[in-house]
CSV table of C-alpha atoms in Angstrom, one decimal:
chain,number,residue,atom,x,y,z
A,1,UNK,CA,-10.0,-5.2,-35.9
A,2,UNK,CA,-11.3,-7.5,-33.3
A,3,UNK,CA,-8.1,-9.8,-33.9
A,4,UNK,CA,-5.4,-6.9,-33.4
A,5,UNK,CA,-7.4,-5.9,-29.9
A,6,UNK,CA,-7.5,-9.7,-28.5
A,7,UNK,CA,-3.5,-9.5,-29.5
A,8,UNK,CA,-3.1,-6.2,-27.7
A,9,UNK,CA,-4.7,-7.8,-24.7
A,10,UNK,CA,-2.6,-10.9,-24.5
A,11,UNK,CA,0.3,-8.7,-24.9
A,12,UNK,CA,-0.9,-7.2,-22.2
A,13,UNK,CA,-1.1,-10.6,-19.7
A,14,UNK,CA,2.2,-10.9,-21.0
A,15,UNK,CA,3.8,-7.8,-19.3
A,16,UNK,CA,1.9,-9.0,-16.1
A,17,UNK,CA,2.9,-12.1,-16.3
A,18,UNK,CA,7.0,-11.1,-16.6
A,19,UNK,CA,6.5,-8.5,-14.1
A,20,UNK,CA,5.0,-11.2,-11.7
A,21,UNK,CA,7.6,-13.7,-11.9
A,22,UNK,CA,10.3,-11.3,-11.6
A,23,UNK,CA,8.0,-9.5,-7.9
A,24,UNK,CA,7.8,-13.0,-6.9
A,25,UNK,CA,11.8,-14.0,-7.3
A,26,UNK,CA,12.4,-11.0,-5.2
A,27,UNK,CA,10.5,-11.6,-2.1
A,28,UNK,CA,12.1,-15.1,-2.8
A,29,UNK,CA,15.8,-13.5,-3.0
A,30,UNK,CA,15.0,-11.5,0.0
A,31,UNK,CA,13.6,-14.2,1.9
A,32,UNK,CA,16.4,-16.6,1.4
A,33,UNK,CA,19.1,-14.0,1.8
A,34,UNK,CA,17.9,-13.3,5.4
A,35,UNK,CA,17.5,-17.2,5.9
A,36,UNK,CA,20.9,-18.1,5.1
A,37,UNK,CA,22.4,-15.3,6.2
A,38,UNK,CA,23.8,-14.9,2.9
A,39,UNK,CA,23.6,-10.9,1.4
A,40,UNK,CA,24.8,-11.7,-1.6
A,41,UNK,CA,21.9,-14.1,-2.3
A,42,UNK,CA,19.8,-10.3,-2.8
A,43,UNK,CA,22.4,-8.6,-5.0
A,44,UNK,CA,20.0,-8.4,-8.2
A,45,UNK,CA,17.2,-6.9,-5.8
A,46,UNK,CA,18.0,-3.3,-6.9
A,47,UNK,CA,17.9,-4.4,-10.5
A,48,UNK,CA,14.8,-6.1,-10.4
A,49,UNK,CA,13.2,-3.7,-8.8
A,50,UNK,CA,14.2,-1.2,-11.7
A,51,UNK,CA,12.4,-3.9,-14.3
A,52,UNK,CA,9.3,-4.3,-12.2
A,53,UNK,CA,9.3,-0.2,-11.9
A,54,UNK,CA,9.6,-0.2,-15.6
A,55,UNK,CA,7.5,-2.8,-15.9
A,56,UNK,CA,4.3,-0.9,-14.4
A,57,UNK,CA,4.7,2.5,-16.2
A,58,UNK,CA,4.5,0.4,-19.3
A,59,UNK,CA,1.6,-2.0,-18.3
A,60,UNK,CA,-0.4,1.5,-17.5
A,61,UNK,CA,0.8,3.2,-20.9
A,62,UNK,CA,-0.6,0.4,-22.7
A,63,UNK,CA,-3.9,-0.3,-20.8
A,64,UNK,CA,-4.5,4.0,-21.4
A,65,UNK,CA,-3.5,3.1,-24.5
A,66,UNK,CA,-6.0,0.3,-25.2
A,67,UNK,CA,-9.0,2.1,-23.1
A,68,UNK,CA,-8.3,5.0,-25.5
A,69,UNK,CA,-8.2,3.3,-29.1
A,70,UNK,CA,-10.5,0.8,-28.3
A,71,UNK,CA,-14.1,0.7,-26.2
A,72,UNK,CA,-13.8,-2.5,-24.5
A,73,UNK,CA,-16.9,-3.1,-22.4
A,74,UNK,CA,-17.7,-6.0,-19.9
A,75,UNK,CA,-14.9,-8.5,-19.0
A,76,UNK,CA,-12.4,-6.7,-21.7
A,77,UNK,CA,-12.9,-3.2,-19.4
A,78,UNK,CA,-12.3,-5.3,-16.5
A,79,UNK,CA,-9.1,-7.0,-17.5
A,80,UNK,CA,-7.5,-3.6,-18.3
A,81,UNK,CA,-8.7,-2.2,-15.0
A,82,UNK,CA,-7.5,-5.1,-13.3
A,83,UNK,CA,-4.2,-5.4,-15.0
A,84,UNK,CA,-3.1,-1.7,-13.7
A,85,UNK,CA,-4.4,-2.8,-10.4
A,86,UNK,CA,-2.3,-5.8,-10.1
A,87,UNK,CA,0.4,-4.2,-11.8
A,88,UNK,CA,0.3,-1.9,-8.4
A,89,UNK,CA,0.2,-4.6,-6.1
A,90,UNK,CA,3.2,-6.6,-8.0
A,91,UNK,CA,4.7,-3.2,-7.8
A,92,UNK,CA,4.5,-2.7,-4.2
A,93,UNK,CA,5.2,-6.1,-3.6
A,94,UNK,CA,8.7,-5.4,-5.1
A,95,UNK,CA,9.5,-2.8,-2.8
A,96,UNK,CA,8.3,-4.9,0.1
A,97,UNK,CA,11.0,-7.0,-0.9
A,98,UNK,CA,13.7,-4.1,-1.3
A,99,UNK,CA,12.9,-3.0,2.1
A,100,UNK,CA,13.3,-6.9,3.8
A,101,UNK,CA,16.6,-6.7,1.8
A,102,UNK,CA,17.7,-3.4,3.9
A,103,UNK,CA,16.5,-5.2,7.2
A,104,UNK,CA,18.2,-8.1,6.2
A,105,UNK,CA,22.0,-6.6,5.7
A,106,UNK,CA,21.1,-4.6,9.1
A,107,UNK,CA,20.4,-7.8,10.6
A,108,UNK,CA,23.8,-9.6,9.0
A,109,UNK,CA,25.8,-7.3,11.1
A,110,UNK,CA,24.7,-8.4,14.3
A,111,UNK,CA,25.5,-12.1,16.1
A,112,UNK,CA,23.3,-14.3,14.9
A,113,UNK,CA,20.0,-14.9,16.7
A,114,UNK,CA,19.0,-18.5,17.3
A,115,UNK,CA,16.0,-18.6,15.3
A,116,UNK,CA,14.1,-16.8,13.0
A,117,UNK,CA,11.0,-17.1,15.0
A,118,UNK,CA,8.0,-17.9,12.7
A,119,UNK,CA,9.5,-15.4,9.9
A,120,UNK,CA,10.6,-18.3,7.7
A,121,UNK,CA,7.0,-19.9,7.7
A,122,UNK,CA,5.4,-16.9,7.2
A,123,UNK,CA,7.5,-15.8,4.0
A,124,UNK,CA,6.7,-19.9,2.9
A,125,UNK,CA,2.8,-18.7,3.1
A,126,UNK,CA,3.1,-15.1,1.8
A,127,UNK,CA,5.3,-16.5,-1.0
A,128,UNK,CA,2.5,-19.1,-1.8
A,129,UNK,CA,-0.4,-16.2,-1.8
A,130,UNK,CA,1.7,-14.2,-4.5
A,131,UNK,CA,1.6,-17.6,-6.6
A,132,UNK,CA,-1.3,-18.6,-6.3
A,133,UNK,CA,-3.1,-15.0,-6.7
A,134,UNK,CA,-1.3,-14.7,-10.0
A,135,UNK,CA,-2.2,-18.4,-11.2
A,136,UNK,CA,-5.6,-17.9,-10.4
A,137,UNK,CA,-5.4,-14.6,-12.1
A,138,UNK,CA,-4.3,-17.0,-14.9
A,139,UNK,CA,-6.6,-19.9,-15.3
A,140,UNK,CA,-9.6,-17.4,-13.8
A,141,UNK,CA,-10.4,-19.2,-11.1
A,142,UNK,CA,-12.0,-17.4,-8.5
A,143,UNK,CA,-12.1,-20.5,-5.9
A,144,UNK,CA,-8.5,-20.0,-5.8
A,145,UNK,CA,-8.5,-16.4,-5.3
A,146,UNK,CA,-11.0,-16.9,-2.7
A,147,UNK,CA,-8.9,-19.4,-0.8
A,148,UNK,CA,-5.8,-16.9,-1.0
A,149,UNK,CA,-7.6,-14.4,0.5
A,150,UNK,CA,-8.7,-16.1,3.5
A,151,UNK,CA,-5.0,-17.5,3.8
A,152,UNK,CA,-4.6,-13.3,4.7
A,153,UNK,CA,-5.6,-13.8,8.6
A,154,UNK,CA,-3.0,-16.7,9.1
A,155,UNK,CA,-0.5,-14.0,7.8
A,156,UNK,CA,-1.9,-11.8,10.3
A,157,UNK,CA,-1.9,-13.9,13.2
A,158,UNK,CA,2.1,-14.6,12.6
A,159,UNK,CA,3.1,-11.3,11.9
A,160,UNK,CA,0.8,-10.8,16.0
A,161,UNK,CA,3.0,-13.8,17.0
A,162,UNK,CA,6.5,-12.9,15.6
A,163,UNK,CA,5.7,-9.6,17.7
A,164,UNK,CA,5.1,-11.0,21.2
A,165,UNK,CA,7.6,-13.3,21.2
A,166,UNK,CA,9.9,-11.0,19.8
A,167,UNK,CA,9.2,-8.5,22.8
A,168,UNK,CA,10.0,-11.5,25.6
A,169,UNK,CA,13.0,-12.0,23.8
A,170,UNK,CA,14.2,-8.2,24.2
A,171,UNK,CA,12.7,-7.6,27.6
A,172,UNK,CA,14.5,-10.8,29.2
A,173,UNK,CA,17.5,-10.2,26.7
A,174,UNK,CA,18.7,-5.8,26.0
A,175,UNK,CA,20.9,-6.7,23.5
A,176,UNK,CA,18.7,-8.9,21.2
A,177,UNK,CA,17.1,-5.5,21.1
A,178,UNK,CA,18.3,-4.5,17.5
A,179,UNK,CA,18.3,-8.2,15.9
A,180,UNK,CA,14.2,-8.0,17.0
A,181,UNK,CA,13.4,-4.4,15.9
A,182,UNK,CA,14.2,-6.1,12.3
A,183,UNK,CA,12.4,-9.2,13.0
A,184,UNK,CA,9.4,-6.8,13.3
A,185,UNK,CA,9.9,-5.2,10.4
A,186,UNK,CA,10.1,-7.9,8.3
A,187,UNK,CA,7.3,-9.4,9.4
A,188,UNK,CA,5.4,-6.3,8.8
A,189,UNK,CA,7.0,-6.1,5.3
A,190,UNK,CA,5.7,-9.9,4.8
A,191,UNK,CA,2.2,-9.3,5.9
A,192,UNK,CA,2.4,-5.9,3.5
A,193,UNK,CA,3.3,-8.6,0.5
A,194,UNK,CA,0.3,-11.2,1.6
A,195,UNK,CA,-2.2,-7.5,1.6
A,196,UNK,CA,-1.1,-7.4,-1.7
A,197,UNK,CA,-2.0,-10.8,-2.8
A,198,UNK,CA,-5.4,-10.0,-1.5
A,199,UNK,CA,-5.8,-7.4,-3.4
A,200,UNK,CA,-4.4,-9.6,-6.9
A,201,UNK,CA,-6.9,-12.4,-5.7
A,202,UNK,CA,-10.1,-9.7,-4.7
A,203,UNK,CA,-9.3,-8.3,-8.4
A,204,UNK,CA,-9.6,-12.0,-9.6
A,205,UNK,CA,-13.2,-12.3,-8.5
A,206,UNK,CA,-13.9,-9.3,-9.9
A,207,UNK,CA,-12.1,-9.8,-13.1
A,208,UNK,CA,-14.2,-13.4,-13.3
A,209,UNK,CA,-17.8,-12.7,-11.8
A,210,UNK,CA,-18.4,-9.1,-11.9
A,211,UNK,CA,-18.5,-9.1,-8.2
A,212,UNK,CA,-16.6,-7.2,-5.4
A,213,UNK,CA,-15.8,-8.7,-2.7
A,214,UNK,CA,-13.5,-6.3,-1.3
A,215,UNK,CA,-14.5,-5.0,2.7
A,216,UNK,CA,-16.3,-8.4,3.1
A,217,UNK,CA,-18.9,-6.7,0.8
A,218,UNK,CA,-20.5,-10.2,0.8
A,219,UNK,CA,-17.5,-13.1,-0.6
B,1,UNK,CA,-25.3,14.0,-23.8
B,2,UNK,CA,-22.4,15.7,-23.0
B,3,UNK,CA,-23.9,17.7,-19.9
B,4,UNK,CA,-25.1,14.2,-18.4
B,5,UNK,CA,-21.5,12.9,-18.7
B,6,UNK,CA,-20.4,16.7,-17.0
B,7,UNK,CA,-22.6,15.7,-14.4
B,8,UNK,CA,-21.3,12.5,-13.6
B,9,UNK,CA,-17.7,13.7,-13.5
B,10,UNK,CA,-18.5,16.3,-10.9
B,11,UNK,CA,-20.6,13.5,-9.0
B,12,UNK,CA,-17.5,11.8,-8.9
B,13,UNK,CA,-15.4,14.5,-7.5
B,14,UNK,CA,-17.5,14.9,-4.9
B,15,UNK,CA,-17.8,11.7,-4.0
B,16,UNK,CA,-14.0,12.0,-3.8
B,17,UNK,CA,-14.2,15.3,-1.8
B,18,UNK,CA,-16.3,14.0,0.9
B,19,UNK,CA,-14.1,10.5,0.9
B,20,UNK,CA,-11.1,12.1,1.3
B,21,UNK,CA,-12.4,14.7,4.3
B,22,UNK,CA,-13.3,11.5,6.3
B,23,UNK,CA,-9.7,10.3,5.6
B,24,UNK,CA,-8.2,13.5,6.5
B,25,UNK,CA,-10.1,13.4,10.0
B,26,UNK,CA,-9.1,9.6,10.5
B,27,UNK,CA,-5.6,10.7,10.7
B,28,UNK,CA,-6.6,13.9,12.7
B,29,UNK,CA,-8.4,12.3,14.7
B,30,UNK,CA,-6.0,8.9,15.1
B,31,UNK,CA,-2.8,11.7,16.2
B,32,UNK,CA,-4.6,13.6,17.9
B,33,UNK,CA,-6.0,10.9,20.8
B,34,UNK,CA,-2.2,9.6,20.9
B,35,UNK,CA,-0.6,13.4,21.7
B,36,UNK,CA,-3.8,14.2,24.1
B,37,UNK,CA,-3.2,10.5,25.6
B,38,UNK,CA,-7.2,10.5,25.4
B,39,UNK,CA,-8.5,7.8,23.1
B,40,UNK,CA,-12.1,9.2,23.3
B,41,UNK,CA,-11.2,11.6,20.7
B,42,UNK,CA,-10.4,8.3,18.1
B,43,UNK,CA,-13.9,6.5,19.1
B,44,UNK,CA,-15.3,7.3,15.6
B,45,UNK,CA,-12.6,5.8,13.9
B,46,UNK,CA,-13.9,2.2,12.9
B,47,UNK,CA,-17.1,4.3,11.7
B,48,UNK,CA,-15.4,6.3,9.4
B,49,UNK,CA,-13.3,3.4,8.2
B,50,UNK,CA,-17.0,2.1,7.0
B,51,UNK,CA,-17.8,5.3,5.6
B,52,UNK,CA,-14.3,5.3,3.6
B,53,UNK,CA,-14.3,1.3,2.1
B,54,UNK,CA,-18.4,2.1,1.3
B,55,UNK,CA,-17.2,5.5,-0.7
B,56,UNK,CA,-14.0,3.7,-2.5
B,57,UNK,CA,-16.7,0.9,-3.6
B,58,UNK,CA,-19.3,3.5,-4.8
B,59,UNK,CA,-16.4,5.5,-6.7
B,60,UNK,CA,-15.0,2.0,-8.3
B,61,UNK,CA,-18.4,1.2,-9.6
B,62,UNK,CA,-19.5,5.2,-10.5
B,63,UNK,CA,-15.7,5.0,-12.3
B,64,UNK,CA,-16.5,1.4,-14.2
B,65,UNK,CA,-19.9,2.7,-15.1
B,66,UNK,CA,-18.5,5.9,-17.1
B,67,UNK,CA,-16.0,3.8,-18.5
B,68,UNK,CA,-18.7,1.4,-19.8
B,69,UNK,CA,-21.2,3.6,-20.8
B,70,UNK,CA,-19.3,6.5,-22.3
B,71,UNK,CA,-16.1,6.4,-24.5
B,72,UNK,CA,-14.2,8.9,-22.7
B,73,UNK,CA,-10.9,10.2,-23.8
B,74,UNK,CA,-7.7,12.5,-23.0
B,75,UNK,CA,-8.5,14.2,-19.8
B,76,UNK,CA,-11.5,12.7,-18.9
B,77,UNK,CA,-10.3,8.8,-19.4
B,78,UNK,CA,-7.3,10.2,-17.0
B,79,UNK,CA,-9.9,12.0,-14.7
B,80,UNK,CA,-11.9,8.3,-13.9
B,81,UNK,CA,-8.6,6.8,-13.7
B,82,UNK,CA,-7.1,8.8,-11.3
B,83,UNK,CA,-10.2,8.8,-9.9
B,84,UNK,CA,-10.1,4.9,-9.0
B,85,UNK,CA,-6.1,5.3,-7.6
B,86,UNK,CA,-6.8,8.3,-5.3
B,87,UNK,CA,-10.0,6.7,-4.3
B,88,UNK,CA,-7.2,3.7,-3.4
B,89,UNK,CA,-5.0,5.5,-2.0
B,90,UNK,CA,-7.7,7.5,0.6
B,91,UNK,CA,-8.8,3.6,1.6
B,92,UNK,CA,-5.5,3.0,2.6
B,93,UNK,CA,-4.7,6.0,4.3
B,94,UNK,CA,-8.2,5.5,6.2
B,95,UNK,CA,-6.5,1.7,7.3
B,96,UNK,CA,-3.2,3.6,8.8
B,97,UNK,CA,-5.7,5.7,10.8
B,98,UNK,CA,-7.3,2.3,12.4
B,99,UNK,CA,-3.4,1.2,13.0
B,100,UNK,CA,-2.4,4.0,14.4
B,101,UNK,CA,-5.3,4.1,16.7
B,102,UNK,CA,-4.6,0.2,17.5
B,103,UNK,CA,-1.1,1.3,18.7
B,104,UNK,CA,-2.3,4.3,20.4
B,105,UNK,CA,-4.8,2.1,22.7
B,106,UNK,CA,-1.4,-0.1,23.8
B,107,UNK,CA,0.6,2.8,24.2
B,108,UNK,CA,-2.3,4.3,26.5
B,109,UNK,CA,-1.7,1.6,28.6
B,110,UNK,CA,1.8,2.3,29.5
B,111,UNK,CA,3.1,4.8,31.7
B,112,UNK,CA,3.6,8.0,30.1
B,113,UNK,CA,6.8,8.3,28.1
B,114,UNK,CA,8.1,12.1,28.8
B,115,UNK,CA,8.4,12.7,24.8
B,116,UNK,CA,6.9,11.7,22.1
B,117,UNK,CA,9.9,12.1,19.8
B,118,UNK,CA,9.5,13.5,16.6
B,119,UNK,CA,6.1,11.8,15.8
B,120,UNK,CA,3.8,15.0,16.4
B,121,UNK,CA,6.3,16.5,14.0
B,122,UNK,CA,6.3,14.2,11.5
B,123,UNK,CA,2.2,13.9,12.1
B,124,UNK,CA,2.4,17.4,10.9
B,125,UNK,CA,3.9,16.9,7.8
B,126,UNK,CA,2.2,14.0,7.0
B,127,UNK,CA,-1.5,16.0,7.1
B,128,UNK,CA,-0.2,18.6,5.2
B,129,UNK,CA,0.7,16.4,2.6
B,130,UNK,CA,-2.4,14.8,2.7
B,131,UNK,CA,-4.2,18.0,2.7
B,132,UNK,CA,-2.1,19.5,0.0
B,133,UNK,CA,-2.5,16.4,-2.5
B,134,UNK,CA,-6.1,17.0,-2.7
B,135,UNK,CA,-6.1,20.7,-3.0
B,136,UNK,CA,-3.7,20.2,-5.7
B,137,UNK,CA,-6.2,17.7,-7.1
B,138,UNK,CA,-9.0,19.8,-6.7
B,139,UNK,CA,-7.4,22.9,-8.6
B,140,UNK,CA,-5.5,20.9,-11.2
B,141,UNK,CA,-2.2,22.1,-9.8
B,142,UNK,CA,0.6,20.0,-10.6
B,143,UNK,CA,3.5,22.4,-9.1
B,144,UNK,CA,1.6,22.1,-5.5
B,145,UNK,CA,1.3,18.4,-6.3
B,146,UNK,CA,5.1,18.4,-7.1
B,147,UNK,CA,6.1,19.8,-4.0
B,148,UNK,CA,4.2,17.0,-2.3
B,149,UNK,CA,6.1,14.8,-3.7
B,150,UNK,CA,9.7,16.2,-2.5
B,151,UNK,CA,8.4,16.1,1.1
B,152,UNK,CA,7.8,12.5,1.3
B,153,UNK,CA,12.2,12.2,1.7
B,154,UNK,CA,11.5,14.7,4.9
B,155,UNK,CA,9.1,11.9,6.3
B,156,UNK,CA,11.6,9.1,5.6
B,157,UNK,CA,14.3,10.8,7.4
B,158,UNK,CA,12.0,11.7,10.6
B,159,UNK,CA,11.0,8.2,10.3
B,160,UNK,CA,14.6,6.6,10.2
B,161,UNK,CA,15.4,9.5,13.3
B,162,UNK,CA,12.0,8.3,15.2
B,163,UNK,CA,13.6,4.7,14.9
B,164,UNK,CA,17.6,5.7,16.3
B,165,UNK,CA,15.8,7.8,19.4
B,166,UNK,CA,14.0,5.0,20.4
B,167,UNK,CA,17.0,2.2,19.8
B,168,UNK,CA,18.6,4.1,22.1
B,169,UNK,CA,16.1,4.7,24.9
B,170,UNK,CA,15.4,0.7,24.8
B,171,UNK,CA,18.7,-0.4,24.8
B,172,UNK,CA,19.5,2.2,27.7
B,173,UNK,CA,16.0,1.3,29.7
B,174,UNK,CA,14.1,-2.0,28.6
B,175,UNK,CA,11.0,-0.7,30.4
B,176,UNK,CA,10.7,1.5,27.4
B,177,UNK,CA,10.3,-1.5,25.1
B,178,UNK,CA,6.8,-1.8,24.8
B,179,UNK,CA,6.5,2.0,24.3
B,180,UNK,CA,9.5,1.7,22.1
B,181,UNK,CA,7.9,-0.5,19.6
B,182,UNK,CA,4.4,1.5,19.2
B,183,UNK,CA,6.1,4.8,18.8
B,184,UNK,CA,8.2,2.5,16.1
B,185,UNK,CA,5.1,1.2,14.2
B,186,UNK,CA,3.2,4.3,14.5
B,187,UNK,CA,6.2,6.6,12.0
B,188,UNK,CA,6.1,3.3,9.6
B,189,UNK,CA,2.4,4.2,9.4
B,190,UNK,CA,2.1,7.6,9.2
B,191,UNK,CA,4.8,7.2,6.5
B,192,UNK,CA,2.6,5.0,4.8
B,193,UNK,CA,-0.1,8.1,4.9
B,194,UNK,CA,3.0,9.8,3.4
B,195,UNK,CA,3.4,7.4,0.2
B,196,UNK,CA,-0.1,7.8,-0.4
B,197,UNK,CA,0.0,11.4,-0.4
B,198,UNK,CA,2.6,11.0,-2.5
B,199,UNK,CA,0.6,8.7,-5.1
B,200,UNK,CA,-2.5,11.1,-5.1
B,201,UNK,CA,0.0,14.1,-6.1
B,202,UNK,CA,2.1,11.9,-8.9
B,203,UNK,CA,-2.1,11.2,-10.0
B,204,UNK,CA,-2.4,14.9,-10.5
B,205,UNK,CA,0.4,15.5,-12.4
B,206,UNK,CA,-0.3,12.8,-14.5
B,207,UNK,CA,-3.7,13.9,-14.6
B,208,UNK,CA,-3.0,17.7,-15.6
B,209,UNK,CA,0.1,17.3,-18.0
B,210,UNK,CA,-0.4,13.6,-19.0
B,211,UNK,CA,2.9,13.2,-17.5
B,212,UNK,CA,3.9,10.0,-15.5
B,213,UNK,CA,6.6,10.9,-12.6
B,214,UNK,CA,6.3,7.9,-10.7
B,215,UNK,CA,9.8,6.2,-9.9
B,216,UNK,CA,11.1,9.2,-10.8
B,217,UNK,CA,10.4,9.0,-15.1
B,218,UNK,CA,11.2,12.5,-14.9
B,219,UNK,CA,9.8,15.2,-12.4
């Protein structure tokens, strides 16, 4: 009995673990696309979205499922609460990367703009978060949730700097005026993605130690 | 037995209740100082925002402890569980009130711009939705919750039209820039308070019919 719940469990991780890798190729995709000015770089986007969609619905099915059947108590209650939480955020974190993908083929249409500003480094740091959230949620470690989650106000201090320089550029120059409205939004879609591996990391410690450390309720 | 566990359902409803009236102000409160250009009225923002992260804490933890301590099933499992997302989601929607406000003290600086666009408008909506998720939550009403859910495409396209407006007022006058770009980020935020509106409603029909309708799995 015990045997057939441990199995459920791992099948479980599994589904999270698929679903991750395919939320993390498509902020890649997205990322790249924009880069190298290359749309067709994002072309499976839609697709992959539709997995990771499908994805969560089943990852929630089976963690009702197993709440249900079973009564799992302690760290087995937490890993299925924390495994439809991250299901969520890898969720999200998909459409983050439908929505650069949108920005991206607005932004291919007009002349290119010199640089990229600090989008490029940002998606490198946002991109690590989402990996290393999920392999601490692997090898449950909570040190290297912790570290993700202070690697959030970095994020946040691009995302502040993309912005300012961004507005110079469209003050002293009206018609980079489109090309940086999309700059924005990307960068806001990036820091959305890095919120999300927050929340992966925050569900970590959680999952691990029994503690929340969400709102800076003590880290 | 069974009373005590009554008990601590309806302890958790409340909870949610009085959560999700602070929320509900937030945003009141957050659009209201922008339309009224008077930012006094959003001074008790950051201690609501307190008030909502202590509340989604307390219902994760009242939430964990039924879970632990009873074996709840059908309705009730799906009544803690929803209970944990819309408590989510009413976090969230307290942070877009703190955003908005953010923007709102910029824009305050600026000269007045003669319209606001469509944001009161789609302000509007957005409460309503808000408002009407949780009513439909609180009755069990999964055809108010449903028509929720179709006015979240409403808010995308006020967004989308809040976006063109002010393209074209930049691009025509630069000194509307800086305006431009709050007015910009403010609709991406209040369509945020949108998608959560939208989650709490898909909660309640999954809640009241066992039915998922997320990603459109069938309305």
């Amino acid at each position: 009995m015990r045997n057939a719940f441990d199995k459920n469990l791992e099948s479980l991780m599994e589904r999270l673990l698929a679903m991750a890798s395919i939320a993390e190729k498509m902020i890649h995709f997205s990322v790249q696309a924009l880069v190298q000015r290359d749309a067709s770089i994002a072309e499976k986007i839609p697709e992959m979205e539709a997995e990771v969609n499908h994805y969560q619905l089943e990852i929630d099915n089976h963690a009702n499922r197993l709440l249900c059947l079973q009564q799992p108590l302690a760290h087995d209650l937490r890993f299925i609460i924390a495994s439809m939480k991250i299901g969520g955020d890898l969720e999200r974190i998909g459409d983050q990367a439908v929505n650069i993908t949108e920005n991206m083929e607005i932004l291919l249409q007009q002349p290119e703009l010199n640089r990229m500003i600090d989008i490029p480094h940002m998606a490198e740091i946002v991109k690590e978060m989402v990996r290393d959230s999920l392999h601490a949620f692997i090898t449950s470690d909570p040190k290297e949730a912790r570290a993700v989650v202070l690697r959030d106000d970095v994020v946040d201090a691009l995302k502040d700097q993309v912005f300012r320089v961004v507005l110079t550029y469209m003050i002293s120059d009206p018609t980079t005026i489109p090309i940086g409205l999309q700059l924005i939004l990307i960068s806001r879609h990036l820091e959305r993605v890095a919120d999300h591996a927050t929340n992966i990391a925050e569900d970590v410690v959680y999952l691990v130690e029994a503690k929340d450390i969400r709102h800076h309720a003590e880290g």
